[in-house]
Amino acid sequence: YGIKNQLKLNTEPTTGNSYNQKKSIILPSGLLQATEKMALSPLAKELFGTDFVLHFTKTREWEWRQYSKAVTDWELKRYFEII
């Protein structure tokens, strides 16, 4: 896409862990944020098609809802003492 549209690179190459970089593009920190970003991306729709992006992001939203219903081992250990 970048070559086809002759886009210029305007950021430094990333070295190491991009999540720890202050000056680089901030990547989504989880599935829900990444899904929201993709759903709103005109570029994703152009590259993959609107139907695919809609279907894919809806399935990731479903996956997020299923994940949110799960009780983790950490939660059990942390909050079991309260009950």
N, CA, C and O atoms as a Tinker XYZ file with bonds, in Angstrom:
   332  protein
     1  N      0.823000   -1.183000    0.000000    73     2
     2  CA     0.000000    0.000000    0.000000    64     1     3
     3  C      0.870000    1.250000    0.000000    63     2     4     5
     4  O      0.614000    2.199000   -0.742000    81     3
     5  N      1.892000    1.240000    0.834000    73     3     6
     6  CA     2.781000    2.385000    0.918000    64     5     7
     7  C      3.557000    2.608000   -0.360000    63     6     8     9
     8  O      3.717000    3.749000   -0.796000    81     7
     9  N      4.044000    1.535000   -0.973000    73     7    10
    10  CA     4.780000    1.656000   -2.229000    64     9    11
    11  C      3.840000    2.103000   -3.346000    63    10    12    13
    12  O      4.157000    3.011000   -4.115000    81    11
    13  N      2.692000    1.459000   -3.422000    73    11    14
    14  CA     1.717000    1.795000   -4.459000    64    13    15
    15  C      1.313000    3.266000   -4.398000    63    14    16    17
    16  O      1.155000    3.910000   -5.435000    81    15
    17  N      1.147000    3.791000   -3.205000    73    15    18
    18  CA     0.712000    5.175000   -3.021000    64    17    19
    19  C      1.862000    6.136000   -2.756000    63    18    20    21
    20  O      1.641000    7.298000   -2.414000    81    19
    21  N      3.087000    5.652000   -2.912000    73    19    22
    22  CA     4.306000    6.450000   -2.738000    64    21    23
    23  C      4.302000    7.231000   -1.419000    63    22    24    25
    24  O      4.596000    8.425000   -1.383000    81    23
    25  N      3.964000    6.526000   -0.348000    73    23    26
    26  CA     3.949000    7.167000    0.966000    64    25    27
    27  C      5.368000    7.292000    1.497000    63    26    28    29
    28  O      6.195000    6.406000    1.285000    81    27
    29  N      5.644000    8.363000    2.167000    73    27    30
    30  CA     6.946000    8.610000    2.783000    64    29    31
    31  C      6.928000    8.087000    4.221000    63    30    32    33
    32  O      5.933000    8.215000    4.934000    81    31
    33  N      8.039000    7.502000    4.623000    73    31    34
    34  CA     8.189000    7.097000    6.021000    64    33    35
    35  C      8.575000    8.330000    6.815000    63    34    36    37
    36  O      9.584000    8.972000    6.522000    81    35
    37  N      7.783000    8.663000    7.812000    73    35    38
    38  CA     8.081000    9.857000    8.603000    64    37    39
    39  C      8.342000    9.534000   10.066000    63    38    40    41
    40  O      8.289000   10.415000   10.924000    81    39
    41  N      8.624000    8.268000   10.344000    73    39    42
    42  CA     8.972000    7.891000   11.711000    64    41    43
    43  C     10.287000    7.110000   11.696000    63    42    44    45
    44  O     10.638000    6.467000   10.707000    81    43
    45  N     10.985000    7.184000   12.793000    73    43    46
    46  CA    12.226000    6.424000   12.949000    64    45    47
    47  C     11.899000    4.936000   13.054000    63    46    48    49
    48  O     10.822000    4.575000   13.528000    81    47
    49  N     12.811000    4.072000   12.618000    73    47    50
    50  CA    12.592000    2.635000   12.810000    64    49    51
    51  C     12.466000    2.315000   14.305000    63    50    52    53
    52  O     13.147000    2.921000   15.133000    81    51
    53  N     11.611000    1.383000   14.636000    73    51    54
    54  CA    11.429000    0.978000   16.026000    64    53    55
    55  C     12.443000   -0.096000   16.373000    63    54    56    57
    56  O     12.627000   -1.057000   15.625000    81    55
    57  N     13.094000    0.072000   17.507000    73    55    58
    58  CA    13.989000   -0.967000   18.017000    64    57    59
    59  C     13.501000   -1.352000   19.402000    63    58    60    61
    60  O     13.038000   -0.502000   20.162000    81    59
    61  N     13.602000   -2.604000   19.723000    73    59    62
    62  CA    13.149000   -3.066000   21.034000    64    61    63
    63  C     11.637000   -3.171000   21.101000    63    62    64    65
    64  O     10.977000   -3.414000   20.091000    81    63
    65  N     11.104000   -2.991000   22.269000    73    63    66
    66  CA     9.676000   -3.136000   22.532000    64    65    67
    67  C      8.955000   -1.823000   22.220000    63    66    68    69
    68  O      9.174000   -0.815000   22.891000    81    67
    69  N      8.109000   -1.841000   21.212000    73    67    70
    70  CA     7.413000   -0.623000   20.787000    64    69    71
    71  C      6.487000   -0.080000   21.875000    63    70    72    73
    72  O      6.234000    1.123000   21.921000    81    71
    73  N      5.979000   -0.949000   22.749000    73    71    74
    74  CA     5.098000   -0.483000   23.817000    64    73    75
    75  C      5.843000    0.418000   24.799000    63    74    76    77
    76  O      5.221000    1.229000   25.486000    81    75
    77  N      7.159000    0.285000   24.871000    73    75    78
    78  CA     7.959000    1.093000   25.783000    64    77    79
    79  C      8.507000    2.357000   25.134000    63    78    80    81
    80  O      9.142000    3.169000   25.806000    81    79
    81  N      8.274000    2.532000   23.858000    73    79    82
    82  CA     8.787000    3.698000   23.134000    64    81    83
    83  C      7.871000    4.894000   23.364000    63    82    84    85
    84  O      6.653000    4.773000   23.231000    81    83
    85  N      8.425000    6.015000   23.696000    73    83    86
    86  CA     7.635000    7.224000   23.930000    64    85    87
    87  C      7.341000    7.972000   22.625000    63    86    88    89
    88  O      6.292000    8.602000   22.489000    81    87
    89  N      8.264000    7.900000   21.675000    73    87    90
    90  CA     8.114000    8.705000   20.472000    64    89    91
    91  C      7.506000    7.954000   19.297000    63    90    92    93
    92  O      7.221000    8.559000   18.264000    81    91
    93  N      7.306000    6.670000   19.432000    73    91    94
    94  CA     6.734000    5.915000   18.317000    64    93    95
    95  C      5.209000    5.894000   18.415000    63    94    96    97
    96  O      4.627000    6.344000   19.401000    81    95
    97  N      4.595000    5.376000   17.396000    73    95    98
    98  CA     3.142000    5.267000   17.372000    64    97    99
    99  C      2.702000    4.357000   18.519000    63    98   100   101
   100  O      3.308000    3.311000   18.750000    81    99
   101  N      1.666000    4.746000   19.225000    73    99   102
   102  CA     1.172000    3.949000   20.338000    64   101   103
   103  C      0.288000    2.830000   19.788000    63   102   104   105
   104  O     -0.720000    3.084000   19.129000    81   103
   105  N      0.680000    1.605000   20.069000    73   103   106
   106  CA    -0.092000    0.450000   19.622000    64   105   107
   107  C     -1.220000    0.173000   20.606000    63   106   108   109
   108  O     -1.091000    0.472000   21.793000    81   107
   109  N     -2.326000   -0.394000   20.129000    73   107   110
   110  CA    -3.399000   -0.763000   21.055000    64   109   111
   111  C     -2.877000   -1.742000   22.099000    63   110   112   113
   112  O     -2.057000   -2.607000   21.792000    81   111
   113  N     -3.353000   -1.603000   23.331000    73   111   114
   114  CA    -2.834000   -2.431000   24.419000    64   113   115
   115  C     -3.616000   -3.721000   24.612000    63   114   116   117
   116  O     -3.224000   -4.554000   25.429000    81   115
   117  N     -4.696000   -3.905000   23.894000    73   115   118
   118  CA    -5.466000   -5.127000   24.055000    64   117   119
   119  C     -6.398000   -5.363000   22.872000    63   118   120   121
   120  O     -6.474000   -4.558000   21.943000    81   119
   121  N     -7.090000   -6.468000   22.932000    73   119   122
   122  CA    -7.974000   -6.876000   21.840000    64   121   123
   123  C     -9.072000   -5.859000   21.577000    63   122   124   125
   124  O     -9.337000   -5.531000   20.420000    81   123
   125  N     -9.707000   -5.359000   22.607000    73   123   126
   126  CA   -10.821000   -4.433000   22.408000    64   125   127
   127  C    -10.353000   -3.143000   21.736000    63   126   128   129
   128  O    -11.001000   -2.656000   20.810000    81   127
   129  N     -9.238000   -2.591000   22.193000    73   127   130
   130  CA    -8.727000   -1.358000   21.599000    64   129   131
   131  C     -8.304000   -1.571000   20.143000    63   130   132   133
   132  O     -8.556000   -0.722000   19.288000    81   131
   133  N     -7.668000   -2.696000   19.870000    73   131   134
   134  CA    -7.255000   -3.003000   18.497000    64   133   135
   135  C     -8.470000   -3.188000   17.594000    63   134   136   137
   136  O     -8.465000   -2.755000   16.442000    81   135
   137  N     -9.501000   -3.829000   18.117000    73   135   138
   138  CA   -10.728000   -4.051000   17.352000    64   137   139
   139  C    -11.401000   -2.728000   17.021000    63   138   140   141
   140  O    -11.822000   -2.505000   15.886000    81   139
   141  N    -11.499000   -1.860000   18.007000    73   139   142
   142  CA   -12.112000   -0.546000   17.776000    64   141   143
   143  C    -11.333000    0.247000   16.736000    63   142   144   145
   144  O    -11.920000    0.903000   15.876000    81   143
   145  N    -10.021000    0.182000   16.819000    73   143   146
   146  CA    -9.181000    0.910000   15.875000    64   145   147
   147  C     -9.383000    0.369000   14.457000    63   146   148   149
   148  O     -9.484000    1.145000   13.507000    81   147
   149  N     -9.443000   -0.939000   14.312000    73   147   150
   150  CA    -9.649000   -1.533000   12.990000    64   149   151
   151  C    -11.036000   -1.196000   12.449000    63   150   152   153
   152  O    -11.178000   -0.890000   11.266000    81   151
   153  N    -12.051000   -1.249000   13.296000    73   151   154
   154  CA   -13.422000   -0.962000   12.859000    64   153   155
   155  C    -13.555000    0.448000   12.315000    63   154   156   157
   156  O    -14.368000    0.696000   11.425000    81   155
   157  N    -12.767000    1.375000   12.841000    73   155   158
   158  CA   -12.844000    2.779000   12.420000    64   157   159
   159  C    -11.839000    3.141000   11.322000    63   158   160   161
   160  O    -11.782000    4.291000   10.887000    81   159
   161  N    -11.056000    2.167000   10.881000    73   159   162
   162  CA    -9.975000    2.447000    9.946000    64   161   163
   163  C    -10.436000    2.430000    8.486000    63   162   164   165
   164  O    -10.827000    1.381000    7.974000    81   163
   165  N    -10.394000    3.581000    7.816000    73   163   166
   166  CA   -10.704000    3.593000    6.385000    64   165   167
   167  C     -9.702000    2.748000    5.583000    63   166   168   169
   168  O    -10.062000    2.143000    4.573000    81   167
   169  N     -8.449000    2.711000    6.040000    73   167   170
   170  CA    -7.437000    1.928000    5.348000    64   169   171
   171  C     -7.746000    0.433000    5.422000    63   170   172   173
   172  O     -7.617000   -0.274000    4.422000    81   171
   173  N     -8.150000   -0.051000    6.588000    73   171   174
   174  CA    -8.508000   -1.468000    6.717000    64   173   175
   175  C     -9.653000   -1.812000    5.772000    63   174   176   177
   176  O     -9.641000   -2.864000    5.133000    81   175
   177  N    -10.630000   -0.937000    5.686000    73   175   178
   178  CA   -11.767000   -1.176000    4.787000    64   177   179
   179  C    -11.333000   -1.166000    3.325000    63   178   180   181
   180  O    -11.841000   -1.938000    2.512000    81   179
   181  N    -10.400000   -0.296000    3.002000    73   179   182
   182  CA    -9.893000   -0.247000    1.626000    64   181   183
   183  C     -9.099000   -1.509000    1.292000    63   182   184   185
   184  O     -9.261000   -2.082000    0.215000    81   183
   185  N     -8.246000   -1.936000    2.212000    73   183   186
   186  CA    -7.391000   -3.099000    1.954000    64   185   187
   187  C     -8.138000   -4.421000    2.001000    63   186   188   189
   188  O     -7.902000   -5.296000    1.168000    81   187
   189  N     -9.039000   -4.577000    2.971000    73   187   190
   190  CA    -9.705000   -5.865000    3.186000    64   189   191
   191  C    -11.155000   -5.893000    2.740000    63   190   192   193
   192  O    -11.735000   -6.968000    2.585000    81   191
   193  N    -11.744000   -4.733000    2.534000    73   191   194
   194  CA   -13.161000   -4.648000    2.173000    64   193   195
   195  C    -14.012000   -4.398000    3.408000    63   194   196   197
   196  O    -13.731000   -4.911000    4.491000    81   195
   197  N    -15.048000   -3.607000    3.224000    73   195   198
   198  CA   -15.925000   -3.236000    4.332000    64   197   199
   199  C    -16.589000   -4.454000    4.961000    63   198   200   201
   200  O    -16.677000   -4.544000    6.186000    81   199
   201  N    -17.061000   -5.398000    4.136000    73   199   202
   202  CA   -17.739000   -6.582000    4.672000    64   201   203
   203  C    -16.816000   -7.405000    5.561000    63   202   204   205
   204  O    -17.221000   -7.857000    6.632000    81   203
   205  N    -15.566000   -7.602000    5.116000    73   203   206
   206  CA   -14.622000   -8.368000    5.925000    64   205   207
   207  C    -14.347000   -7.668000    7.248000    63   206   208   209
   208  O    -14.389000   -8.296000    8.306000    81   207
   209  N    -14.064000   -6.362000    7.193000    73   207   210
   210  CA   -13.745000   -5.611000    8.416000    64   209   211
   211  C    -14.915000   -5.667000    9.391000    63   210   212   213
   212  O    -14.713000   -5.867000   10.588000    81   211
   213  N    -16.123000   -5.493000    8.895000    73   211   214
   214  CA   -17.300000   -5.559000    9.757000    64   213   215
   215  C    -17.428000   -6.937000   10.400000    63   214   216   217
   216  O    -17.621000   -7.044000   11.611000    81   215
   217  N    -17.321000   -7.994000    9.586000    73   215   218
   218  CA   -17.444000   -9.356000   10.117000    64   217   219
   219  C    -16.319000   -9.656000   11.119000    63   218   220   221
   220  O    -16.573000  -10.155000   12.216000    81   219
   221  N    -15.091000   -9.350000   10.734000    73   219   222
   222  CA   -13.949000   -9.654000   11.586000    64   221   223
   223  C    -14.027000   -8.923000   12.917000    63   222   224   225
   224  O    -13.802000   -9.519000   13.970000    81   223
   225  N    -14.346000   -7.626000   12.874000    73   223   226
   226  CA   -14.393000   -6.866000   14.124000    64   225   227
   227  C    -15.559000   -7.300000   15.005000    63   226   228   229
   228  O    -15.444000   -7.284000   16.231000    81   227
   229  N    -16.668000   -7.683000   14.405000    73   227   230
   230  CA   -17.799000   -8.191000   15.212000    64   229   231
   231  C    -17.423000   -9.491000   15.904000    63   230   232   233
   232  O    -17.820000   -9.716000   17.047000    81   231
   233  N    -16.652000  -10.366000   15.221000    73   231   234
   234  CA   -16.235000  -11.616000   15.872000    64   233   235
   235  C    -15.236000  -11.344000   16.991000    63   234   236   237
   236  O    -15.236000  -12.054000   17.997000    81   235
   237  N    -14.381000  -10.324000   16.836000    73   235   238
   238  CA   -13.445000   -9.976000   17.914000    64   237   239
   239  C    -14.189000   -9.346000   19.087000    63   238   240   241
   240  O    -13.813000   -9.557000   20.240000    81   239
   241  N    -15.239000   -8.576000   18.807000    73   239   242
   242  CA   -16.051000   -8.018000   19.901000    64   241   243
   243  C    -16.723000   -9.144000   20.677000    63   242   244   245
   244  O    -16.789000   -9.095000   21.905000    81   243
   245  N    -17.217000  -10.149000   19.980000    73   243   246
   246  CA   -17.816000  -11.320000   20.634000    64   245   247
   247  C    -16.764000  -12.013000   21.500000    63   246   248   249
   248  O    -17.023000  -12.377000   22.647000    81   247
   249  N    -15.565000  -12.186000   20.920000    73   247   250
   250  CA   -14.482000  -12.837000   21.656000    64   249   251
   251  C    -14.158000  -12.053000   22.931000    63   250   252   253
   252  O    -13.939000  -12.648000   23.985000    81   251
   253  N    -14.129000  -10.737000   22.839000    73   251   254
   254  CA   -13.862000   -9.894000   24.004000    64   253   255
   255  C    -14.942000  -10.072000   25.063000    63   254   256   257
   256  O    -14.632000  -10.163000   26.251000    81   255
   257  N    -16.214000  -10.124000   24.647000    73   255   258
   258  CA   -17.308000  -10.307000   25.613000    64   257   259
   259  C    -17.179000  -11.658000   26.315000    63   258   260   261
   260  O    -17.411000  -11.752000   27.520000    81   259
   261  N    -16.813000  -12.702000   25.574000    73   259   262
   262  CA   -16.630000  -14.022000   26.186000    64   261   263
   263  C    -15.482000  -13.982000   27.192000    63   262   264   265
   264  O    -15.593000  -14.518000   28.295000    81   263
   265  N    -14.388000  -13.348000   26.807000    73   263   266
   266  CA   -13.236000  -13.224000   27.692000    64   265   267
   267  C    -13.610000  -12.462000   28.966000    63   266   268   269
   268  O    -13.181000  -12.827000   30.060000    81   267
   269  N    -14.397000  -11.420000   28.822000    73   267   270
   270  CA   -14.780000  -10.586000   29.963000    64   269   271
   271  C    -15.636000  -11.335000   30.977000    63   270   272   273
   272  O    -15.692000  -10.951000   32.145000    81   271
   273  N    -16.296000  -12.391000   30.545000    73   271   274
   274  CA   -17.128000  -13.186000   31.452000    64   273   275
   275  C    -16.306000  -14.159000   32.297000    63   274   276   277
   276  O    -16.792000  -14.663000   33.310000    81   275
   277  N    -15.075000  -14.424000   31.889000    73   275   278
   278  CA   -14.249000  -15.422000   32.573000    64   277   279
   279  C    -13.700000  -14.861000   33.884000    63   278   280   281
   280  O    -13.367000  -13.680000   33.977000    81   279
   281  N    -13.614000  -15.713000   34.877000    73   279   282
   282  CA   -13.001000  -15.363000   36.150000    64   281   283
   283  C    -11.603000  -15.978000   36.134000    63   282   284   285
   284  O    -11.449000  -17.189000   35.974000    81   283
   285  N    -10.597000  -15.139000   36.301000    73   283   286
   286  CA    -9.222000  -15.610000   36.208000    64   285   287
   287  C     -8.750000  -16.209000   37.533000    63   286   288   289
   288  O     -9.361000  -15.997000   38.580000    81   287
   289  N     -7.660000  -16.953000   37.464000    73   287   290
   290  CA    -7.055000  -17.502000   38.683000    64   289   291
   291  C     -6.650000  -16.378000   39.639000    63   290   292   293
   292  O     -6.811000  -16.492000   40.854000    81   291
   293  N     -6.124000  -15.295000   39.073000    73   291   294
   294  CA    -5.723000  -14.158000   39.904000    64   293   295
   295  C     -6.914000  -13.621000   40.674000    63   294   296   297
   296  O     -6.805000  -13.359000   41.872000    81   295
   297  N     -8.054000  -13.452000   40.007000    73   295   298
   298  CA    -9.252000  -12.940000   40.681000    64   297   299
   299  C     -9.720000  -13.894000   41.771000    63   298   300   301
   300  O    -10.100000  -13.461000   42.859000    81   299
   301  N     -9.692000  -15.189000   41.480000    73   299   302
   302  CA   -10.100000  -16.172000   42.494000    64   301   303
   303  C     -9.204000  -16.081000   43.727000    63   302   304   305
   304  O     -9.698000  -16.044000   44.853000    81   303
   305  N     -7.899000  -16.046000   43.517000    73   303   306
   306  CA    -6.954000  -15.975000   44.637000    64   305   307
   307  C     -7.093000  -14.655000   45.400000    63   306   308   309
   308  O     -7.037000  -14.627000   46.630000    81   307
   309  N     -7.273000  -13.576000   44.660000    73   307   310
   310  CA    -7.313000  -12.249000   45.278000    64   309   311
   311  C     -8.599000  -12.022000   46.066000    63   310   312   313
   312  O     -8.563000  -11.472000   47.167000    81   311
   313  N     -9.714000  -12.432000   45.520000    73   311   314
   314  CA   -10.994000  -12.071000   46.115000    64   313   315
   315  C    -11.675000  -13.204000   46.883000    63   314   316   317
   316  O    -12.692000  -12.978000   47.538000    81   315
   317  N    -11.128000  -14.418000   46.810000    73   315   318
   318  CA   -11.726000  -15.526000   47.539000    64   317   319
   319  C    -11.715000  -15.269000   49.035000    63   318   320   321
   320  O    -12.627000  -15.681000   49.751000    81   319
   321  N    -10.685000  -14.592000   49.499000    73   319   322
   322  CA   -10.559000  -14.311000   50.934000    64   321   323
   323  C    -11.691000  -13.400000   51.427000    63   322   324   325
   324  O    -11.987000  -13.389000   52.622000    81   323
   325  N    -12.320000  -12.647000   50.541000    73   323   326
   326  CA   -13.388000  -11.725000   50.947000    64   325   327
   327  C    -14.692000  -12.467000   51.240000    63   326   328   329
   328  O    -15.463000  -12.070000   52.113000    81   327
   329  N    -14.924000  -13.547000   50.499000    73   327   330
   330  CA   -16.214000  -14.250000   50.665000    64   329   331
   331  C    -16.227000  -15.288000   51.739000    63   330   332
   332  O    -17.251000  -15.933000   51.962000    81   331
